[in-house]
């Protein structure tokens, strides 16, 4: 057995599935998860001593790369002062100032520990502020494991949702409307039927949890318009894209130039530089409804943890325009090389982009991926062989086709060359992939679900 296999066997006897977050189990690609023991720059090293060029980047936070000396120094200095005080610290305001300076639509900020906590609080705040109950979300957008947001679509466009996970009650799910992404007509219909009860619309600024999906032109602006017309709040989830695709996140690439802003943002990942930090922020009028000023309660013993604040301050301070330009260029190089390698082997695909985030979707060249049904209908069975070929060549990809690829400021020419060199063999593996019989049936079923002409209501 390899060391990772031994560790995985031990972990499965101690933890559900052997992991503390499901995608780490390699369930969609098969094989044994790699147990990572260290990381530096653009590379991670597993328990067997194998080094990989890293395209996960801790699912986004490693914007600058791993183990950046300046960030480590800030963290070590904070640790020397103590791990946690249960009281306010100067660095909480310092990090808030950095965020507000980058995202001027944020007038007030509340620090929390996880993206799930940020979106949970944003939803509670929206309901408290509007005194309404319903929330609109979009199929395929992930906002953390909040009960009301782990909901699946009902039988019609404007019907109440069904539980999307065991343990989510029907009553909780019924407070959510799940609509097709990139479909403003569906949003208009939902507000026509339920508008007086809708507290908020929440959307990923650019979805990156069904693979990357680009918002259609005017989609987010349309959501802003509709929510304003009906007195609902607009919540933009930038947990993944915030400070990752640009200094002001995806909103900075779109809304800031188009002249619209949401009522609330949620942030995570990069804001903590690898430590557990997240936040919600927005209009002062709304944010001041949070305790201790307002009636909406939220608290957290580790919110604003001093060590985590130090990591976030160091990361955002170092995230200069040059860093974003470097990552943008590397992203364009890699997505182009990926497409070229797949095309050389005749593998039908599309590259889905949102700023410097991208993903590959197999069997989608004719239309691309614009919503969850499109994402489900792709030839996902090709990704497992592709993934393992890259892994064998020393490149660590997201272990799911429904995740974004991440680059960092530390991805230099040598790291990129390792990735480029691995692509031809991986493309051949994707070309040779065949669905198992059950997978073929599932693929046909997904295609039928994505085509309204084949779906009976």
Tab-separated table of C-alpha atoms in Angstrom:
chain	number	residue	atom	x	y	z
A	1	UNK	CA	0.000	0.000	0.000
A	2	UNK	CA	1.079	3.576	-0.583
A	3	UNK	CA	1.161	5.879	2.401
A	4	UNK	CA	-1.919	7.693	1.070
A	5	UNK	CA	-3.778	4.377	0.800
A	6	UNK	CA	-2.804	3.497	4.360
A	7	UNK	CA	-3.876	6.921	5.610
A	8	UNK	CA	-7.164	6.706	3.728
A	9	UNK	CA	-7.925	3.299	5.222
A	10	UNK	CA	-7.290	4.680	8.683
A	11	UNK	CA	-9.336	7.815	8.010
A	12	UNK	CA	-12.348	5.823	6.784
A	13	UNK	CA	-12.449	3.983	10.112
A	14	UNK	CA	-12.568	7.293	11.954
A	15	UNK	CA	-14.473	9.793	9.789
A	16	UNK	CA	-17.499	9.487	7.478
A	17	UNK	CA	-16.048	8.572	4.099
A	18	UNK	CA	-12.584	9.236	5.470
A	19	UNK	CA	-12.858	12.969	4.761
A	20	UNK	CA	-14.086	16.218	6.266
A	21	UNK	CA	-15.412	17.618	2.980
A	22	UNK	CA	-16.981	15.268	0.406
A	23	UNK	CA	-15.123	16.186	-2.816
A	24	UNK	CA	-11.826	15.190	-1.188
A	25	UNK	CA	-12.911	11.545	-1.286
A	26	UNK	CA	-12.314	11.342	-5.087
A	27	UNK	CA	-15.837	9.945	-5.434
A	28	UNK	CA	-16.395	11.323	-8.932
A	29	UNK	CA	-12.970	10.379	-10.321
A	30	UNK	CA	-12.253	7.164	-8.433
A	31	UNK	CA	-9.018	6.022	-6.840
A	32	UNK	CA	-7.332	6.924	-3.593
A	33	UNK	CA	-7.269	10.546	-2.421
A	34	UNK	CA	-3.806	11.989	-2.060
A	35	UNK	CA	-2.991	13.037	1.495
A	36	UNK	CA	-1.104	16.309	1.249
A	37	UNK	CA	1.558	16.998	3.854
A	38	UNK	CA	3.147	20.214	2.588
A	39	UNK	CA	2.909	22.897	-0.064
A	40	UNK	CA	5.187	25.565	-1.431
A	41	UNK	CA	4.765	28.012	-4.275
A	42	UNK	CA	2.886	26.304	-7.108
A	43	UNK	CA	3.354	22.780	-5.736
A	44	UNK	CA	1.886	20.392	-3.178
A	45	UNK	CA	3.571	17.257	-1.852
A	46	UNK	CA	1.730	14.121	-0.734
A	47	UNK	CA	2.482	11.673	2.063
A	48	UNK	CA	4.402	9.447	-0.357
A	49	UNK	CA	6.753	12.278	-1.259
A	50	UNK	CA	5.282	12.939	-4.705
A	51	UNK	CA	5.215	16.556	-5.807
A	52	UNK	CA	2.394	17.948	-7.965
A	53	UNK	CA	1.888	21.212	-9.806
A	54	UNK	CA	-1.235	22.421	-8.034
A	55	UNK	CA	-4.337	23.613	-9.888
A	56	UNK	CA	-6.600	23.480	-6.833
A	57	UNK	CA	-4.826	26.163	-4.779
A	58	UNK	CA	-6.820	25.179	-1.682
A	59	UNK	CA	-9.983	25.776	-3.774
A	60	UNK	CA	-8.997	29.387	-4.337
A	61	UNK	CA	-7.348	30.934	-1.253
A	62	UNK	CA	-3.766	30.365	-2.450
A	63	UNK	CA	-3.927	33.345	-4.797
A	64	UNK	CA	-0.275	34.166	-4.169
A	65	UNK	CA	0.837	30.527	-4.025
A	66	UNK	CA	1.503	28.295	-1.049
A	67	UNK	CA	3.643	29.163	1.980
A	68	UNK	CA	4.311	32.730	0.849
A	69	UNK	CA	7.076	34.025	3.171
A	70	UNK	CA	5.401	37.382	3.897
A	71	UNK	CA	2.091	35.705	4.771
A	72	UNK	CA	3.801	33.111	6.953
A	73	UNK	CA	5.729	35.845	8.756
A	74	UNK	CA	2.507	37.728	9.494
A	75	UNK	CA	0.870	34.556	10.787
A	76	UNK	CA	3.876	33.606	12.932
A	77	UNK	CA	3.931	37.089	14.461
A	78	UNK	CA	0.216	36.829	15.242
A	79	UNK	CA	0.661	33.380	16.780
A	80	UNK	CA	3.378	34.755	19.047
A	81	UNK	CA	0.825	37.236	20.411
A	82	UNK	CA	-1.752	34.504	21.160
A	83	UNK	CA	-4.171	32.290	19.238
A	84	UNK	CA	-7.542	33.728	20.254
A	85	UNK	CA	-8.785	36.365	22.653
A	86	UNK	CA	-12.581	36.338	22.437
A	87	UNK	CA	-12.411	40.116	22.151
A	88	UNK	CA	-12.022	42.757	19.473
A	89	UNK	CA	-8.598	43.255	17.900
A	90	UNK	CA	-7.121	46.048	15.746
A	91	UNK	CA	-6.643	43.746	12.756
A	92	UNK	CA	-10.390	43.169	12.336
A	93	UNK	CA	-10.862	46.788	11.324
A	94	UNK	CA	-7.656	46.716	9.275
A	95	UNK	CA	-8.908	43.814	7.132
A	96	UNK	CA	-12.354	45.417	6.850
A	97	UNK	CA	-10.711	48.594	5.542
A	98	UNK	CA	-8.861	46.600	2.873
A	99	UNK	CA	-12.088	44.921	1.717
A	100	UNK	CA	-14.106	48.160	1.679
A	101	UNK	CA	-11.297	49.906	-0.165
A	102	UNK	CA	-11.477	47.272	-2.922
A	103	UNK	CA	-15.271	46.963	-3.064
A	104	UNK	CA	-16.781	50.430	-2.582
A	105	UNK	CA	-20.325	49.037	-2.643
A	106	UNK	CA	-19.530	47.553	0.791
A	107	UNK	CA	-20.190	50.129	3.515
A	108	UNK	CA	-20.145	47.769	6.501
A	109	UNK	CA	-18.533	44.324	6.961
A	110	UNK	CA	-19.091	41.490	9.439
A	111	UNK	CA	-16.359	38.851	9.776
A	112	UNK	CA	-17.316	35.192	10.179
A	113	UNK	CA	-15.390	31.942	9.810
A	114	UNK	CA	-16.810	30.135	6.762
A	115	UNK	CA	-18.581	30.866	3.503
A	116	UNK	CA	-21.550	28.838	4.708
A	117	UNK	CA	-21.809	31.051	7.780
A	118	UNK	CA	-21.610	34.169	5.610
A	119	UNK	CA	-24.461	33.124	3.315
A	120	UNK	CA	-26.551	31.803	6.215
A	121	UNK	CA	-26.234	35.177	7.934
A	122	UNK	CA	-26.945	37.101	4.721
A	123	UNK	CA	-30.180	35.158	4.227
A	124	UNK	CA	-31.254	35.715	7.839
A	125	UNK	CA	-30.413	39.393	7.531
A	126	UNK	CA	-32.421	39.734	4.307
A	127	UNK	CA	-35.444	38.115	5.913
A	128	UNK	CA	-35.141	40.301	8.998
A	129	UNK	CA	-34.717	43.480	6.988
A	130	UNK	CA	-37.590	42.850	4.547
A	131	UNK	CA	-39.845	40.916	6.949
A	132	UNK	CA	-40.430	38.369	4.184
A	133	UNK	CA	-39.749	34.638	4.105
A	134	UNK	CA	-38.988	33.369	0.592
A	135	UNK	CA	-35.537	33.279	-1.027
A	136	UNK	CA	-34.765	32.748	-4.716
A	137	UNK	CA	-31.661	30.780	-5.690
A	138	UNK	CA	-30.528	29.142	-8.925
A	139	UNK	CA	-30.052	25.468	-9.716
A	140	UNK	CA	-26.358	24.607	-9.740
A	141	UNK	CA	-25.290	27.595	-7.627
A	142	UNK	CA	-23.762	26.510	-4.325
A	143	UNK	CA	-23.923	28.781	-1.303
A	144	UNK	CA	-22.641	26.462	1.404
A	145	UNK	CA	-24.498	23.766	3.277
A	146	UNK	CA	-27.256	26.005	4.645
A	147	UNK	CA	-30.467	23.941	4.979
A	148	UNK	CA	-32.644	26.345	3.020
A	149	UNK	CA	-30.092	26.613	0.207
A	150	UNK	CA	-29.605	22.840	-0.132
A	151	UNK	CA	-32.855	22.771	-2.065
A	152	UNK	CA	-33.705	21.288	-5.458
A	153	UNK	CA	-36.147	22.565	-8.048
A	154	UNK	CA	-39.832	21.777	-7.746
A	155	UNK	CA	-42.036	20.627	-10.602
A	156	UNK	CA	-42.493	24.061	-12.201
A	157	UNK	CA	-40.609	27.280	-12.737
A	158	UNK	CA	-42.212	29.195	-9.880
A	159	UNK	CA	-43.045	26.329	-7.495
A	160	UNK	CA	-41.543	25.982	-4.050
A	161	UNK	CA	-38.437	23.852	-3.729
A	162	UNK	CA	-37.948	20.297	-2.507
A	163	UNK	CA	-35.282	19.120	-0.027
A	164	UNK	CA	-31.911	18.760	-1.752
A	165	UNK	CA	-30.295	16.714	1.025
A	166	UNK	CA	-31.398	14.212	3.615
A	167	UNK	CA	-31.967	16.092	6.851
A	168	UNK	CA	-33.408	19.166	5.153
A	169	UNK	CA	-37.086	19.357	6.014
A	170	UNK	CA	-39.758	19.965	3.407
A	171	UNK	CA	-40.876	23.035	5.346
A	172	UNK	CA	-37.378	24.542	5.218
A	173	UNK	CA	-36.943	23.794	1.509
A	174	UNK	CA	-40.362	25.293	0.788
A	175	UNK	CA	-39.007	28.700	1.809
A	176	UNK	CA	-36.748	28.611	-1.274
A	177	UNK	CA	-37.560	28.997	-4.957
A	178	UNK	CA	-35.003	27.270	-7.202
A	179	UNK	CA	-34.905	28.668	-10.734
A	180	UNK	CA	-32.883	27.901	-13.875
A	181	UNK	CA	-29.700	29.939	-14.041
A	182	UNK	CA	-29.371	32.608	-16.741
A	183	UNK	CA	-33.168	32.755	-17.166
A	184	UNK	CA	-34.528	36.223	-16.344
A	185	UNK	CA	-37.986	35.249	-17.615
A	186	UNK	CA	-38.153	32.602	-14.883
A	187	UNK	CA	-37.212	35.221	-12.303
A	188	UNK	CA	-39.908	37.576	-13.593
A	189	UNK	CA	-42.456	34.749	-13.363
A	190	UNK	CA	-41.420	33.894	-9.807
A	191	UNK	CA	-41.809	37.503	-8.707
A	192	UNK	CA	-45.144	37.806	-10.503
A	193	UNK	CA	-46.459	34.909	-8.426
A	194	UNK	CA	-44.602	35.328	-5.124
A	195	UNK	CA	-43.102	38.834	-5.215
A	196	UNK	CA	-44.672	40.152	-2.017
A	197	UNK	CA	-43.159	37.196	-0.099
A	198	UNK	CA	-39.629	37.183	-1.597
A	199	UNK	CA	-36.992	38.534	0.766
A	200	UNK	CA	-33.968	38.119	-1.505
A	201	UNK	CA	-32.385	36.669	-4.610
A	202	UNK	CA	-28.987	35.066	-4.037
A	203	UNK	CA	-26.642	34.125	-6.852
A	204	UNK	CA	-22.975	33.357	-7.323
A	205	UNK	CA	-21.448	36.393	-8.994
A	206	UNK	CA	-20.201	33.916	-11.599
A	207	UNK	CA	-21.084	30.294	-10.807
A	208	UNK	CA	-18.112	27.991	-10.264
A	209	UNK	CA	-19.683	24.979	-8.550
A	210	UNK	CA	-21.284	23.343	-11.598
A	211	UNK	CA	-18.116	24.024	-13.472
A	212	UNK	CA	-17.608	27.647	-14.382
A	213	UNK	CA	-20.646	29.281	-15.978
A	214	UNK	CA	-20.533	32.827	-17.301
A	215	UNK	CA	-23.548	34.973	-16.441
A	216	UNK	CA	-25.367	35.947	-19.605
A	217	UNK	CA	-25.069	39.559	-20.709
A	218	UNK	CA	-27.335	41.631	-18.482
A	219	UNK	CA	-28.325	38.719	-16.230
A	220	UNK	CA	-26.920	40.042	-12.956
A	221	UNK	CA	-27.994	43.585	-13.822
A	222	UNK	CA	-31.468	42.205	-14.527
A	223	UNK	CA	-31.570	40.594	-11.102
A	224	UNK	CA	-30.670	43.954	-9.573
A	225	UNK	CA	-33.488	45.627	-11.494
A	226	UNK	CA	-36.121	43.015	-10.600
A	227	UNK	CA	-35.274	42.930	-6.903
A	228	UNK	CA	-35.378	46.729	-6.670
A	229	UNK	CA	-38.762	46.821	-8.374
A	230	UNK	CA	-40.215	44.374	-5.835
A	231	UNK	CA	-38.502	45.554	-2.644
A	232	UNK	CA	-36.368	42.420	-2.290
A	233	UNK	CA	-32.645	42.347	-1.533
A	234	UNK	CA	-30.013	41.189	-4.010
A	235	UNK	CA	-27.223	39.038	-2.536
A	236	UNK	CA	-24.104	38.345	-4.607
A	237	UNK	CA	-22.030	35.382	-3.427
A	238	UNK	CA	-18.346	36.097	-4.099
A	239	UNK	CA	-16.975	33.402	-1.790
A	240	UNK	CA	-15.152	31.869	-4.767
A	241	UNK	CA	-14.688	34.825	-7.101
A	242	UNK	CA	-14.103	37.564	-4.535
A	243	UNK	CA	-10.522	38.911	-4.760
A	244	UNK	CA	-9.685	35.876	-6.924
A	245	UNK	CA	-10.640	37.100	-10.419
A	246	UNK	CA	-9.699	40.719	-9.737
A	247	UNK	CA	-9.142	43.295	-6.977
A	248	UNK	CA	-12.910	43.737	-6.520
A	249	UNK	CA	-13.959	40.239	-7.531
A	250	UNK	CA	-16.292	39.459	-10.411
A	251	UNK	CA	-18.500	42.406	-9.452
A	252	UNK	CA	-15.493	44.603	-10.118
A	253	UNK	CA	-15.306	43.247	-13.671
A	254	UNK	CA	-19.023	43.739	-14.299
A	255	UNK	CA	-21.294	45.584	-11.881
A	256	UNK	CA	-18.775	48.242	-10.935
A	257	UNK	CA	-18.410	49.278	-14.577
A	258	UNK	CA	-22.094	48.726	-15.438
A	259	UNK	CA	-23.286	50.928	-12.594
A	260	UNK	CA	-25.150	48.490	-10.344
A	261	UNK	CA	-24.420	47.000	-6.933
A	262	UNK	CA	-26.078	44.336	-4.809
A	263	UNK	CA	-27.404	45.011	-1.343
A	264	UNK	CA	-25.160	42.341	0.192
A	265	UNK	CA	-21.988	40.460	-0.729
A	266	UNK	CA	-20.595	37.303	0.798
A	267	UNK	CA	-16.839	36.708	0.730
A	268	UNK	CA	-14.540	33.825	1.659
A	269	UNK	CA	-11.423	31.892	0.655
A	270	UNK	CA	-8.965	34.564	-0.626
A	271	UNK	CA	-10.067	36.984	2.098
A	272	UNK	CA	-8.415	34.657	4.619
A	273	UNK	CA	-5.344	33.690	2.606
A	274	UNK	CA	-5.743	30.042	3.588
A	275	UNK	CA	-7.109	30.571	7.089
A	276	UNK	CA	-10.822	30.092	7.924
A	277	UNK	CA	-12.163	33.589	7.247
A	278	UNK	CA	-15.324	34.748	5.499
A	279	UNK	CA	-17.467	37.856	5.642
A	280	UNK	CA	-20.700	39.477	4.594
A	281	UNK	CA	-20.958	43.130	3.747
A	282	UNK	CA	-23.052	45.692	1.956
A	283	UNK	CA	-25.244	48.740	2.438
A	284	UNK	CA	-24.982	50.267	5.893
A	285	UNK	CA	-28.768	50.505	6.174
A	286	UNK	CA	-29.044	46.724	5.777
A	287	UNK	CA	-25.913	45.687	7.646
A	288	UNK	CA	-26.877	47.764	10.683
A	289	UNK	CA	-29.828	45.406	11.183
A	290	UNK	CA	-27.282	42.971	12.614
A	291	UNK	CA	-26.825	42.786	16.377
A	292	UNK	CA	-25.735	44.645	18.421
A	293	UNK	CA	-27.329	47.539	16.501
A	294	UNK	CA	-30.319	45.701	15.079
A	295	UNK	CA	-32.685	42.799	15.717
A	296	UNK	CA	-30.963	40.156	13.527
A	297	UNK	CA	-28.709	38.033	15.706
A	298	UNK	CA	-25.334	36.607	14.676
A	299	UNK	CA	-22.329	35.725	16.807
A	300	UNK	CA	-19.166	33.636	16.607
A	301	UNK	CA	-16.470	32.918	19.170
A	302	UNK	CA	-13.784	32.697	16.484
A	303	UNK	CA	-15.133	35.444	14.211
A	304	UNK	CA	-12.292	37.874	13.534
A	305	UNK	CA	-9.692	35.441	14.921
A	306	UNK	CA	-6.417	37.383	15.165
A	307	UNK	CA	-4.264	34.788	13.395
A	308	UNK	CA	-6.748	34.531	10.543
A	309	UNK	CA	-6.982	38.327	10.273
A	310	UNK	CA	-3.207	38.545	9.933
A	311	UNK	CA	-3.228	36.043	7.064
A	312	UNK	CA	-6.019	37.919	5.289
A	313	UNK	CA	-4.353	41.319	5.655
A	314	UNK	CA	-1.043	40.015	4.326
A	315	UNK	CA	-2.701	38.269	1.387
A	316	UNK	CA	-4.845	41.187	0.247
A	317	UNK	CA	-1.970	43.628	0.748
A	318	UNK	CA	0.211	41.540	-1.581
A	319	UNK	CA	-2.552	40.963	-4.171
A	320	UNK	CA	-1.455	43.743	-6.518
A	321	UNK	CA	-2.494	44.495	-10.081
A	322	UNK	CA	0.652	42.677	-11.221
A	323	UNK	CA	-0.496	39.530	-9.399
A	324	UNK	CA	-3.846	39.580	-11.181
A	325	UNK	CA	-2.220	40.289	-14.552
A	326	UNK	CA	0.105	37.291	-14.046
A	327	UNK	CA	-2.733	34.947	-13.125
A	328	UNK	CA	-4.898	36.218	-15.987
A	329	UNK	CA	-2.086	35.519	-18.456
A	330	UNK	CA	-1.374	32.047	-17.064
A	331	UNK	CA	-5.072	31.214	-17.149
A	332	UNK	CA	-5.316	32.213	-20.807
A	333	UNK	CA	-2.215	30.157	-21.644
A	334	UNK	CA	-3.431	27.060	-19.837
A	335	UNK	CA	-7.030	27.124	-21.051
A	336	UNK	CA	-5.741	27.552	-24.606
A	337	UNK	CA	-3.286	24.670	-24.262
A	338	UNK	CA	-6.002	22.482	-22.731
A	339	UNK	CA	-8.388	23.148	-25.597
A	340	UNK	CA	-5.649	22.560	-28.165
A	341	UNK	CA	-4.693	19.187	-26.623
A	342	UNK	CA	-8.305	17.998	-26.484
A	343	UNK	CA	-8.996	19.142	-30.033
A	344	UNK	CA	-5.910	17.295	-31.280
A	345	UNK	CA	-7.477	14.053	-29.988
A	346	UNK	CA	-10.933	14.865	-31.352
A	347	UNK	CA	-12.465	15.324	-27.889
A	348	UNK	CA	-15.574	17.494	-28.086
A	349	UNK	CA	-15.500	20.111	-25.348
A	350	UNK	CA	-15.980	23.712	-24.350
A	351	UNK	CA	-13.874	25.845	-22.019
A	352	UNK	CA	-16.036	27.761	-19.556
A	353	UNK	CA	-14.579	31.041	-18.270
A	354	UNK	CA	-15.252	33.722	-15.673
A	355	UNK	CA	-12.291	36.039	-15.407
A	356	UNK	CA	-9.234	33.904	-14.690
A	357	UNK	CA	-11.333	30.965	-13.489
A	358	UNK	CA	-12.124	28.279	-16.034
A	359	UNK	CA	-13.239	24.668	-16.335
A	360	UNK	CA	-13.669	22.109	-19.097
A	361	UNK	CA	-17.025	20.575	-20.069
A	362	UNK	CA	-16.912	17.518	-22.317
A	363	UNK	CA	-19.344	17.065	-25.200
A	364	UNK	CA	-20.618	20.632	-25.079
A	365	UNK	CA	-18.974	22.437	-28.017
A	366	UNK	CA	-22.243	23.026	-29.858
A	367	UNK	CA	-23.886	25.113	-27.142
A	368	UNK	CA	-21.557	25.446	-24.173
A	369	UNK	CA	-22.785	25.410	-20.587
A	370	UNK	CA	-25.216	28.117	-19.505
A	371	UNK	CA	-27.065	26.445	-16.630
A	372	UNK	CA	-27.205	23.359	-14.424
A	373	UNK	CA	-29.047	21.236	-16.974
A	374	UNK	CA	-26.285	21.911	-19.503
A	375	UNK	CA	-23.656	20.974	-16.918
A	376	UNK	CA	-25.434	17.722	-16.053
A	377	UNK	CA	-25.746	16.751	-19.713
A	378	UNK	CA	-22.002	16.785	-20.428
A	379	UNK	CA	-19.882	13.657	-20.936
A	380	UNK	CA	-18.589	13.732	-17.381
A	381	UNK	CA	-17.246	10.171	-17.655
A	382	UNK	CA	-14.283	11.524	-19.637
A	383	UNK	CA	-12.965	13.513	-16.712
A	384	UNK	CA	-11.894	10.625	-14.445
A	385	UNK	CA	-9.348	9.171	-16.927
A	386	UNK	CA	-8.212	12.703	-17.808
A	387	UNK	CA	-7.754	13.550	-14.119
A	388	UNK	CA	-5.752	10.419	-13.310
A	389	UNK	CA	-3.488	10.842	-16.314
A	390	UNK	CA	-2.661	14.365	-15.146
A	391	UNK	CA	-2.147	13.094	-11.589
A	392	UNK	CA	0.246	10.399	-12.809
A	393	UNK	CA	2.192	13.136	-14.617
A	394	UNK	CA	2.524	15.201	-11.457
A	395	UNK	CA	-0.363	17.635	-11.881
A	396	UNK	CA	-3.058	17.945	-9.221
A	397	UNK	CA	-6.433	18.951	-10.689
A	398	UNK	CA	-9.760	19.456	-8.912
A	399	UNK	CA	-11.109	15.922	-8.348
A	400	UNK	CA	-14.441	16.756	-10.011
A	401	UNK	CA	-15.403	18.013	-13.456
A	402	UNK	CA	-17.842	20.390	-11.734
A	403	UNK	CA	-15.107	22.528	-10.174
A	404	UNK	CA	-13.041	25.470	-11.366
A	405	UNK	CA	-9.312	25.318	-12.092
A	406	UNK	CA	-7.173	27.731	-10.059
A	407	UNK	CA	-3.793	29.282	-10.763
A	408	UNK	CA	-1.605	31.461	-8.567
A	409	UNK	CA	1.072	34.114	-8.730
A	410	UNK	CA	3.592	31.341	-8.005
A	411	UNK	CA	2.860	29.446	-11.240
A	412	UNK	CA	6.094	30.171	-13.058
A	413	UNK	CA	7.367	28.870	-16.407
A	414	UNK	CA	8.579	25.583	-14.900
A	415	UNK	CA	5.235	24.811	-13.243
A	416	UNK	CA	3.359	25.691	-16.409
A	417	UNK	CA	5.629	23.512	-18.538
A	418	UNK	CA	4.941	20.513	-16.313
A	419	UNK	CA	1.222	21.069	-16.827
A	420	UNK	CA	1.573	21.587	-20.594
A	421	UNK	CA	3.658	18.417	-20.912
A	422	UNK	CA	0.958	16.382	-19.139
A	423	UNK	CA	-1.921	17.508	-21.366
A	424	UNK	CA	-1.407	15.353	-24.511
A	425	UNK	CA	-1.524	12.028	-22.636
A	426	UNK	CA	-4.501	13.203	-20.576
A	427	UNK	CA	-6.355	14.209	-23.745
A	428	UNK	CA	-5.741	10.733	-25.168
A	429	UNK	CA	-7.163	9.228	-21.961
A	430	UNK	CA	-10.266	11.422	-22.253
A	431	UNK	CA	-10.684	10.428	-25.900
A	432	UNK	CA	-10.495	6.718	-25.043
A	433	UNK	CA	-12.939	6.952	-22.118
A	434	UNK	CA	-16.185	5.012	-22.351
A	435	UNK	CA	-19.149	5.373	-20.015
A	436	UNK	CA	-20.112	2.394	-17.899
A	437	UNK	CA	-23.616	1.137	-18.837
A	438	UNK	CA	-25.192	2.784	-15.806
A	439	UNK	CA	-23.350	6.020	-16.572
A	440	UNK	CA	-24.560	5.945	-20.167
A	441	UNK	CA	-28.147	5.619	-18.965
A	442	UNK	CA	-27.605	8.481	-16.520
A	443	UNK	CA	-26.104	10.638	-19.280
A	444	UNK	CA	-29.125	10.031	-21.515
A	445	UNK	CA	-31.426	10.817	-18.600
A	446	UNK	CA	-29.580	14.073	-17.932
A	447	UNK	CA	-29.868	15.039	-21.586
A	448	UNK	CA	-33.601	14.405	-21.481
A	449	UNK	CA	-33.979	16.507	-18.352
A	450	UNK	CA	-32.139	19.390	-20.007
A	451	UNK	CA	-34.418	19.357	-23.053
A	452	UNK	CA	-37.905	20.729	-22.268
A	453	UNK	CA	-39.367	18.915	-25.285
A	454	UNK	CA	-38.497	15.581	-23.649
A	455	UNK	CA	-39.780	16.435	-20.179
A	456	UNK	CA	-43.381	15.862	-19.056
A	457	UNK	CA	-44.834	18.107	-16.347
